[in-house]
Coordinates of C-alpha atoms and ligand atoms in Angstrom, one line a residue:
X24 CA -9.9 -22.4 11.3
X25 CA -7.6 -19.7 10.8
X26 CA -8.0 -17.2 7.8
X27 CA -5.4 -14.3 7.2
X28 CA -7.2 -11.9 4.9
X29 CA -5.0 -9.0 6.1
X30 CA -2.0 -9.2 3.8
X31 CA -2.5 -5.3 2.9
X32 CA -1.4 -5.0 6.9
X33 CA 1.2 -7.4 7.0
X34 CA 2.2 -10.6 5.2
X35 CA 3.6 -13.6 6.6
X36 CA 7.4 -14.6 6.1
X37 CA 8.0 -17.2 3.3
X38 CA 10.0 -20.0 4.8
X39 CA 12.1 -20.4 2.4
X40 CA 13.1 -16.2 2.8
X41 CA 13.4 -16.9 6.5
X42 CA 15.8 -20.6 5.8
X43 CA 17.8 -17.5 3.1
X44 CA 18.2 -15.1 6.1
X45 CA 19.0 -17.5 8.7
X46 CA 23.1 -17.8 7.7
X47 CA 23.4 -14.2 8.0
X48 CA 22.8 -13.9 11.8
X49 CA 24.9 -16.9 12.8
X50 CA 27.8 -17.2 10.3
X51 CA 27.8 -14.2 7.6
X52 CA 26.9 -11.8 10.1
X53 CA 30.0 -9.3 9.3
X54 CA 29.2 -5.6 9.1
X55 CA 29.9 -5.2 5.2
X56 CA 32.0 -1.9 5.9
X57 CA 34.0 -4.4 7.6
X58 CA 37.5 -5.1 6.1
X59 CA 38.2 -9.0 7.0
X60 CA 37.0 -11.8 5.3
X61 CA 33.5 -11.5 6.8
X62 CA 33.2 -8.2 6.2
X63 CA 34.1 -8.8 2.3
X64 CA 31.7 -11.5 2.5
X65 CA 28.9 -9.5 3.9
X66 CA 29.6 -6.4 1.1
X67 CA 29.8 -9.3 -1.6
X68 CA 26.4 -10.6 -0.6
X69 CA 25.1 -6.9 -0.2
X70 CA 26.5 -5.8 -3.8
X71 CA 24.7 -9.0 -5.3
X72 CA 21.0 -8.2 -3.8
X73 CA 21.3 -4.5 -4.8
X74 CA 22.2 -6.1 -8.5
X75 CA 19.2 -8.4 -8.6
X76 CA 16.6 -5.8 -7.2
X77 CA 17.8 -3.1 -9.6
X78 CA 17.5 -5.5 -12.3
X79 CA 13.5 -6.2 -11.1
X80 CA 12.4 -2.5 -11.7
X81 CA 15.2 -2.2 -14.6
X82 CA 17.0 0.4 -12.7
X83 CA 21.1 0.4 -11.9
X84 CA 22.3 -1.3 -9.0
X85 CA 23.5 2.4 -7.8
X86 CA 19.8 4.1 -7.7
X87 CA 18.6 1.4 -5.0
X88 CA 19.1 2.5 -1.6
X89 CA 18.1 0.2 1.1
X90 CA 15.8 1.7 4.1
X91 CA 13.8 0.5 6.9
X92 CA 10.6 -0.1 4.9
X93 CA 8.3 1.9 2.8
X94 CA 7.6 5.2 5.2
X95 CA 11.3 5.9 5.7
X96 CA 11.4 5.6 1.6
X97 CA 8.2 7.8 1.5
X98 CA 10.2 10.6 3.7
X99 CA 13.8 10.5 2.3
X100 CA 12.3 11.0 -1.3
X101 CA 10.1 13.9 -0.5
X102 CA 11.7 15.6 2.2
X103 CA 15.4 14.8 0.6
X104 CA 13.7 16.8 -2.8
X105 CA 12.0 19.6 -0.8
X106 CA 15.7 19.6 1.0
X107 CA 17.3 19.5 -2.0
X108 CA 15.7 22.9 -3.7
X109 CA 15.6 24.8 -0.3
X110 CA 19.3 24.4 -0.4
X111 CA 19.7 25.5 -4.2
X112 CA 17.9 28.8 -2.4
X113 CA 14.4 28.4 -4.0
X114 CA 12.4 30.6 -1.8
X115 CA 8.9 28.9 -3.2
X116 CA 8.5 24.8 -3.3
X117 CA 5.4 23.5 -4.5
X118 CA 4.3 19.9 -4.3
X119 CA 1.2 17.9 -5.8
X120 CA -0.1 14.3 -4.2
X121 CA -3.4 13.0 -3.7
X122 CA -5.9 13.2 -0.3
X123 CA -5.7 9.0 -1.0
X124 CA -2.0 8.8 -0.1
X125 CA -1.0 6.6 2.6
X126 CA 0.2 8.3 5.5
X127 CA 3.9 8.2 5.1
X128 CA 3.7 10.2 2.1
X129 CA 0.1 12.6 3.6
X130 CA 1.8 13.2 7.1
X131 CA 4.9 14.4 5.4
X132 CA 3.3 16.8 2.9
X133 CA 1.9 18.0 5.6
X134 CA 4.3 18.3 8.2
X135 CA 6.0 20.2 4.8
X136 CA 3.1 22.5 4.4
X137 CA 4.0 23.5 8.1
X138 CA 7.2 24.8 6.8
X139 CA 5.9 26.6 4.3
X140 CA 6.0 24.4 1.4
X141 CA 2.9 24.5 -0.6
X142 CA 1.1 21.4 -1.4
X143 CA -1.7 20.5 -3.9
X144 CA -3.9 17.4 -2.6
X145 CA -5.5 15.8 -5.7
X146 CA -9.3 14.9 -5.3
X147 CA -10.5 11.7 -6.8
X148 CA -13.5 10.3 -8.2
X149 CA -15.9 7.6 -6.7
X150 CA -13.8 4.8 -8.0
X151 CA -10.4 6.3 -6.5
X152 CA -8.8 7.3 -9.4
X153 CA -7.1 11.1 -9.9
X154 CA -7.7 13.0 -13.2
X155 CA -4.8 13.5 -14.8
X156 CA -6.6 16.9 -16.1
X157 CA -6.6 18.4 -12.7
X158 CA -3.0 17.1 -12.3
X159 CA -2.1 19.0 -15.0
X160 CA -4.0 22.0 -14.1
X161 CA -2.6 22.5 -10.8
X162 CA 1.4 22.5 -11.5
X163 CA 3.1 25.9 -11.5
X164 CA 6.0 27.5 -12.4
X165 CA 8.0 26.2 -8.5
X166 CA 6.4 22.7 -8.5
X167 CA 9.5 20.2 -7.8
X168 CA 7.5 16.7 -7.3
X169 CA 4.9 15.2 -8.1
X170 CA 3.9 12.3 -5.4
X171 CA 1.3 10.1 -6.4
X172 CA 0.6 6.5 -5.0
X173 CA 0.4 3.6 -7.5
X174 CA -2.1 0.8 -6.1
X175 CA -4.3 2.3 -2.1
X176 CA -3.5 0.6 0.4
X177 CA -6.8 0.4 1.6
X178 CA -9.2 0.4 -1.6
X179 CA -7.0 -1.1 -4.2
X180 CA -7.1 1.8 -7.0
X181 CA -4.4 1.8 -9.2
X182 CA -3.5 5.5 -10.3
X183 CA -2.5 5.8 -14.0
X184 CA 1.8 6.1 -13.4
X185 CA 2.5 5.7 -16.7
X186 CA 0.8 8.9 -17.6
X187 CA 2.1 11.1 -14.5
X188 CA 5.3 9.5 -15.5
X189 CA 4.9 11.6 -18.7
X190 CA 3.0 14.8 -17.7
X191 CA 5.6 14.9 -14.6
X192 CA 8.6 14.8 -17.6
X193 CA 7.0 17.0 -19.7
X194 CA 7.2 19.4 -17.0
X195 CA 10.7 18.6 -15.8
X196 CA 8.8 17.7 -12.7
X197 CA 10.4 14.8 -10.0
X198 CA 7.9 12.0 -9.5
X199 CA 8.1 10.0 -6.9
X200 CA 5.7 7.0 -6.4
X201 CA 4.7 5.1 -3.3
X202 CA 4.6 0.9 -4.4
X203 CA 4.2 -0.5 -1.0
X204 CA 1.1 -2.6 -2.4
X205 CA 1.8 -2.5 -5.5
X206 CA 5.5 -4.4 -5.9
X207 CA 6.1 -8.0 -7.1
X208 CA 2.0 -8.0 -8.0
X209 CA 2.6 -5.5 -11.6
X210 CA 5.3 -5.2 -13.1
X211 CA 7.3 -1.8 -12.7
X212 CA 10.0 -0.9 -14.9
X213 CA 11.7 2.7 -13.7
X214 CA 12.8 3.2 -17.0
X215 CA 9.1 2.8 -19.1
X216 CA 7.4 4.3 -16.2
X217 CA 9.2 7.7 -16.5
X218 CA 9.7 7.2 -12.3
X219 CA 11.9 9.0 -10.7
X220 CA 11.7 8.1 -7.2
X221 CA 9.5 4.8 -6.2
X222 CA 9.1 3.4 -2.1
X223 CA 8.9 -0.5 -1.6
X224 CA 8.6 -2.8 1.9
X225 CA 9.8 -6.1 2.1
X226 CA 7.2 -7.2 4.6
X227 CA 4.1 -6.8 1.7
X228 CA 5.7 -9.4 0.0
X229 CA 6.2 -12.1 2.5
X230 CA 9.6 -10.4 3.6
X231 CA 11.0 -9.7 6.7
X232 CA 9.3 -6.4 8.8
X233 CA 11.6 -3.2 9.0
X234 CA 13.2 -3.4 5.4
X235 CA 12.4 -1.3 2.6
X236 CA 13.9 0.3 -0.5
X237 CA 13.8 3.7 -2.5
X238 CA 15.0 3.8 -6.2
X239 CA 16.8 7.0 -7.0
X240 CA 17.2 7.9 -10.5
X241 CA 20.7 9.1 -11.3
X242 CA 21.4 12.6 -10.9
X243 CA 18.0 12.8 -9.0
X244 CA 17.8 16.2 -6.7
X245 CA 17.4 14.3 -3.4
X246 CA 19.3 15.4 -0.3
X247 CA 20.3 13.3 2.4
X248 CA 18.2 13.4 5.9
X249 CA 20.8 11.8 7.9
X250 CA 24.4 11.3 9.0
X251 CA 26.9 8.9 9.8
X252 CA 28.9 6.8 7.5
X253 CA 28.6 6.9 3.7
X254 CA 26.3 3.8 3.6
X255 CA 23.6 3.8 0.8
X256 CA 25.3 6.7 -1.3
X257 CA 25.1 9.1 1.6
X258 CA 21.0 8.5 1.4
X259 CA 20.6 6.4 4.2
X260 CA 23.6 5.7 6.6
X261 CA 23.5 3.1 8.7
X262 CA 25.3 -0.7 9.0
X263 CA 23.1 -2.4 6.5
X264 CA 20.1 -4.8 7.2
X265 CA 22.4 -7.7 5.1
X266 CA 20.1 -10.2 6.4
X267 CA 16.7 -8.2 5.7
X268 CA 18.2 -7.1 2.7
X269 CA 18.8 -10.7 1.4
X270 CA 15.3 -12.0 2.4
X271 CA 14.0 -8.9 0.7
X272 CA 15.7 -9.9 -2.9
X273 CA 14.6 -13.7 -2.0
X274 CA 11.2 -12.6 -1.8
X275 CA 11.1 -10.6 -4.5
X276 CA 12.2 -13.2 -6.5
X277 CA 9.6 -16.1 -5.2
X278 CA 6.4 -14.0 -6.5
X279 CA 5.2 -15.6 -9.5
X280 CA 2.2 -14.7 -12.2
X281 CA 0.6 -17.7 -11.3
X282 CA 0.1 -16.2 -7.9
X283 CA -1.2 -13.3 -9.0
X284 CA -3.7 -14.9 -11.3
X285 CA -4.7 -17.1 -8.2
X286 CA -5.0 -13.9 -5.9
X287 CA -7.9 -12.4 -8.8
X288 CA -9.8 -15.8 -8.8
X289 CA -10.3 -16.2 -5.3
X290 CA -10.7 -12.1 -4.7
X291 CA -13.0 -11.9 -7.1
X292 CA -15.3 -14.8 -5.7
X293 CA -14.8 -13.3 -2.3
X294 CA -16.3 -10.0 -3.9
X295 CA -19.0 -11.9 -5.8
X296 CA -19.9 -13.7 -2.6
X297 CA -20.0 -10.9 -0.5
X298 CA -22.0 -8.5 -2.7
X299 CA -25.0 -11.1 -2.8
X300 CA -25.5 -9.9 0.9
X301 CA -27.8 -7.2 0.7
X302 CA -27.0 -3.6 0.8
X303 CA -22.9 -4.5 0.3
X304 CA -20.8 -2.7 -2.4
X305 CA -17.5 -2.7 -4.2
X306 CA -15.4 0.2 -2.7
X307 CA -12.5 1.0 -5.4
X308 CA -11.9 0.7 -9.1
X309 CA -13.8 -2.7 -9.9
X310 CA -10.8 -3.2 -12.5
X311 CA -8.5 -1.0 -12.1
X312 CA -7.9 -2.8 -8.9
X313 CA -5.1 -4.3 -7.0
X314 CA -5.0 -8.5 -7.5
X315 CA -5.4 -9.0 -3.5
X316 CA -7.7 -6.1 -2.8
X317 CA -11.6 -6.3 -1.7
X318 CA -12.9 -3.2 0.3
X319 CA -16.6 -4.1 0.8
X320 CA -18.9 -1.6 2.6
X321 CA -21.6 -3.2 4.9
X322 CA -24.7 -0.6 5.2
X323 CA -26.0 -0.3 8.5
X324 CA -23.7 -2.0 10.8
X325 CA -19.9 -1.0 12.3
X326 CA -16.6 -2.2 10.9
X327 CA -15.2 -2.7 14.4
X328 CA -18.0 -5.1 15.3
X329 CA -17.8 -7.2 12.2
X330 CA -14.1 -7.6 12.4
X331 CA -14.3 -8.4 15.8
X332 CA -16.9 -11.1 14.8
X333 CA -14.7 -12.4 12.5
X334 CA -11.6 -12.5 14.5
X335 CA -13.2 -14.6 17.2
X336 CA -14.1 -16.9 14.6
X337 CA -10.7 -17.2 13.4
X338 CA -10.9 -14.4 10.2
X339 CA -7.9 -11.6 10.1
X340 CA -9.7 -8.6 8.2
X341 CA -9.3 -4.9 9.1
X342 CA -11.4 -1.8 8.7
X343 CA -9.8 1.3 6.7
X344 CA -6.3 0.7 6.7
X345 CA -4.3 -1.0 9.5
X346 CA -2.5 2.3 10.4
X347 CA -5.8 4.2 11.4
X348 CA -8.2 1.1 12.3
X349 CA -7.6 1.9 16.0
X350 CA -9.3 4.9 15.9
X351 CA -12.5 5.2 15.1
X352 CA -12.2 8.4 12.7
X353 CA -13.4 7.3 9.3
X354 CA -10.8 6.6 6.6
X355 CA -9.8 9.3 5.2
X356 CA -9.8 7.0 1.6
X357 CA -13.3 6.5 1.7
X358 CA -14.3 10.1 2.5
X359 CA -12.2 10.9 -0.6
X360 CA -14.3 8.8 -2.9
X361 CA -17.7 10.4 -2.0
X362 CA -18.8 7.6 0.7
X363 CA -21.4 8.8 3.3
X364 CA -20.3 8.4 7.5
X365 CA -22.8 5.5 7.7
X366 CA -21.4 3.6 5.3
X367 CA -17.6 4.2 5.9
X368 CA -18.3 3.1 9.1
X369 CA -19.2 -0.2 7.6
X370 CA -16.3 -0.8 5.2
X371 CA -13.9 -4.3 5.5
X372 CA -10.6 -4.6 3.9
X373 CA -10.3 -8.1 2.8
X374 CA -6.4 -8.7 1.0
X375 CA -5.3 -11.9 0.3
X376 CA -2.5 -13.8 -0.8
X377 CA -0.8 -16.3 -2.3
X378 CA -1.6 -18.6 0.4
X379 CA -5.2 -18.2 0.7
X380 CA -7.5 -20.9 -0.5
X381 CA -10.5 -21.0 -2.0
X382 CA -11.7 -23.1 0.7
X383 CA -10.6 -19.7 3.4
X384 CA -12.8 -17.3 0.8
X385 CA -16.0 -19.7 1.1
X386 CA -15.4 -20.5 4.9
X387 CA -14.9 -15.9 4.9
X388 CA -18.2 -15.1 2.6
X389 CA -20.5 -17.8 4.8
X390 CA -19.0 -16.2 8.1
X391 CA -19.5 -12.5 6.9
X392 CA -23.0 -12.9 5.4
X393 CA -24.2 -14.4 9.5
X394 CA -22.2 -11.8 10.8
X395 CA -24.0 -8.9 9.3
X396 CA -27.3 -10.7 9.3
X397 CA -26.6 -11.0 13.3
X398 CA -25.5 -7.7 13.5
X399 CA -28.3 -5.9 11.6
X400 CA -30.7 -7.5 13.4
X401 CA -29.4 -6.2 16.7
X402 CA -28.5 -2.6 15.4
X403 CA -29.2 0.7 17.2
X404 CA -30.9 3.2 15.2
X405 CA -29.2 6.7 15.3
X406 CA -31.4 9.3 16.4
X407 CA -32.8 11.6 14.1
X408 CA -32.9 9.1 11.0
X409 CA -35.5 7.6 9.5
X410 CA -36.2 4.1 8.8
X411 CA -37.9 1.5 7.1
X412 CA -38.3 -2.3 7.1
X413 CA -36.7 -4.5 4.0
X414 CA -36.7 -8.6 3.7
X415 CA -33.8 -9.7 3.5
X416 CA -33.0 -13.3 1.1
X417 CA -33.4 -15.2 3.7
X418 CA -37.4 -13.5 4.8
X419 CA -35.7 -12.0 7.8
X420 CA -37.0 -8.7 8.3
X421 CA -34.6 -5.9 9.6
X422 CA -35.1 -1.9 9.8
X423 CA -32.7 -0.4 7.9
X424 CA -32.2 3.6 7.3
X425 CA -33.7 5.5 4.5
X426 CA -32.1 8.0 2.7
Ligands
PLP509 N1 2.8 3.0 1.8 C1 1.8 2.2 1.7 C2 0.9 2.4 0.5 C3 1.5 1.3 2.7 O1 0.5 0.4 2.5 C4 2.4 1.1 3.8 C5 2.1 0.2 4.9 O2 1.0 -0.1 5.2 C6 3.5 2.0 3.9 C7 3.7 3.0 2.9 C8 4.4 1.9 5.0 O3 5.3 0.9 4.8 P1 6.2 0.3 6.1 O4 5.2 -0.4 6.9 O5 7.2 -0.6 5.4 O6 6.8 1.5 6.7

């Protein structure tokens, strides 16, 4: 049986986005700078997608730029802002973000600090969440953007927009917000949200991989990284992705609230199933949560083995986030909410979607529970702890470490 409970990772490609993309390689495949019939064609089906995704987040069709997926989004917005100030001569450029982010948007504020931009990283509490007191208490007079995350990628949190929407306007502040995980499953609306920069990926979504976009709010401060033609409003040159573009908008369009409301169901017997294995917990906001997300930490034995257990019995899972699970540093997510090495070192992202059945979370929660069983039994004691022995539901006794 195969299961694919790694949709936080990658999704796979709706058909029917993939039978919507296939004209566009074969027969509309004109470069839409082009000035021929196919060329018209390809700028006419170009003009219509940007129209119907602006329309999604409420936005104008001229504030979407298209990109290669959610980190070249992540970088246009904050280094085209930091950019954008350094050329209006401001000598000092502060930004605030979380110690959460994603990488896209961490590796860049870093990368930033380098050049002497300074950054504020947010600190959050055990469930994930930022407080939107410290938020406030760290701006200063030079902070130009505000870049906070709206669901994890690896825990699930959803960070309160709609308020840094406001505090970030109240301080004519940018904010920018990273929605990899977040689009097509809540509703964003640019306008309500007070955003003025947001990062989506097409391939979240059951899109095609290397396609993204990044709304720009009119009149936005953003520079442009790049150069070439004037593609994208001179944001992102390039000869447009038509066909990633269009299977983008199609799959955009094809997530429905039933889904979503069929993603809680099933995640939240998957967490209910999990948690009755002993010595398991919730990592994340256990409401505030994304629809596909479950991050559940396994005392006393190692991601990798688990998900390698798992794989070979046909289960996709991943440990952390897909972008650091091959290496064995701990998540940087779950050192942020307060979890000890031991137990970050047992931690499984499970994200499903709208194709997984309840029949793939039962087959998931039996598999897991003789997984870990298996693998307590056989695991190594580090040195220098001390243990004790527990029963387990089943009588099996096991040694487990004590605090
Ligand atoms: N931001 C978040 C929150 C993500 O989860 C990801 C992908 O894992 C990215 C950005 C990067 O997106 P892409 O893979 O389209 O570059």
């Amino acid at each position: 049986m195969k299961v694919y409970l790694d949709n936080g990772a990658t999704t796979m490609v709706d058909k029917d986005v993939v039978k919507t993309m296939i004209p566009y390689f074969t027969q509309e495949y004109g470069n839409a700078s082009s000035l021929h019939y196919l060329g018209i064609s390809a700028q006419k089906v170009l003009t219509d997608a940007r129209k119907r995704f602006s329309e999604y987040i409420n936005a104008f069709p001229e504030e979407i730029i298209f990109t290669s997926g959610g980190t070249e989004s992540d970088n246009i917005a904050i280094l085209g802002v930091v950019k954008y100030f350094r050329l209006q001569g401001e000598s000092k450029i502060h930004i605030i973000t979380s110690n959460i982010e994603h990488p896209a948007v961490l590796n860049t504020c870093k990368a930033l600090e380098d050049e002497g931009v300074e950054v504020t990283y947010l600190g959050v509490d055990s469930d994930g969440m930022i407080s939107l007191k410290e938020l406030e208490a760290a701006i200063k007079p030079y902070t130009k953007l505000i870049t906070i995350m709206h669901a994890n990628n690896e825990i699930g949190t959803l960070q309160p927009i709609k308020e840094i929407g406001e505090i970030a306007k109240k301080n004519k502040i940018l904010f920018h917000t990273d929605a990899v995980q977040s689009f097509t499953k809540i509703k964003i609306d640019v306008k309500e949200l007070n955003i003025d920069l947001i990062s989506f990926s097409a391939h979240k979504i059951h899109g095609p991989k290397g396609v993204g976009a990044l709304f720009v709010r009119k009149g936005t401060s953003v520079k442009q990284l790049t150069y070439g033609g004037s593609h994208e409003y001179k944001k992102r040159p390039g000869t447009e992705n038509v066909s990633g573009i269009i299977g983008f908008v199609k799959a955009m369009e094809l997530s429905r609230q039933e889904d979503i409301d069929k993603m809680v169901m099933l995640r939240d017997r998957l967490i209910d199933g999990l948690l009755k294995i002993p010595h398991s917990n919730l990592n994340g906001h256990k409401t505030q949560r994304l629809c596909n997300n479950a991050n559940i930490g396994f005392a006393f034995v190692e991601g990798e083995g688990i998900l390698m257990h798992l794989s070979d019995r046909g289960i996709c899972v991943s440990t952390g986030s897909a972008c650091s699970s091959k290496s064995l540093e701990p998540s940087h997510v779950l050192k942020a909410i307060g979890l000890r090495h031991e137990v970050i070192h047992g931690a499984i992202r499970f994200t499903l979607s709208r194709y997984t059945t309840k029949k793939d979370i039962d087959y998931t929660i039996k598999h897991v529970s003789k997984i870990i069983k298996k693998l307590r039994k056989f695991s190594t004691l580090k040195e220098g702890v001390k243990y004790d022995t527990v029963e387990y539901e089943d009588h099996h006794e096991h040694e487990i470490y004590q605090e």
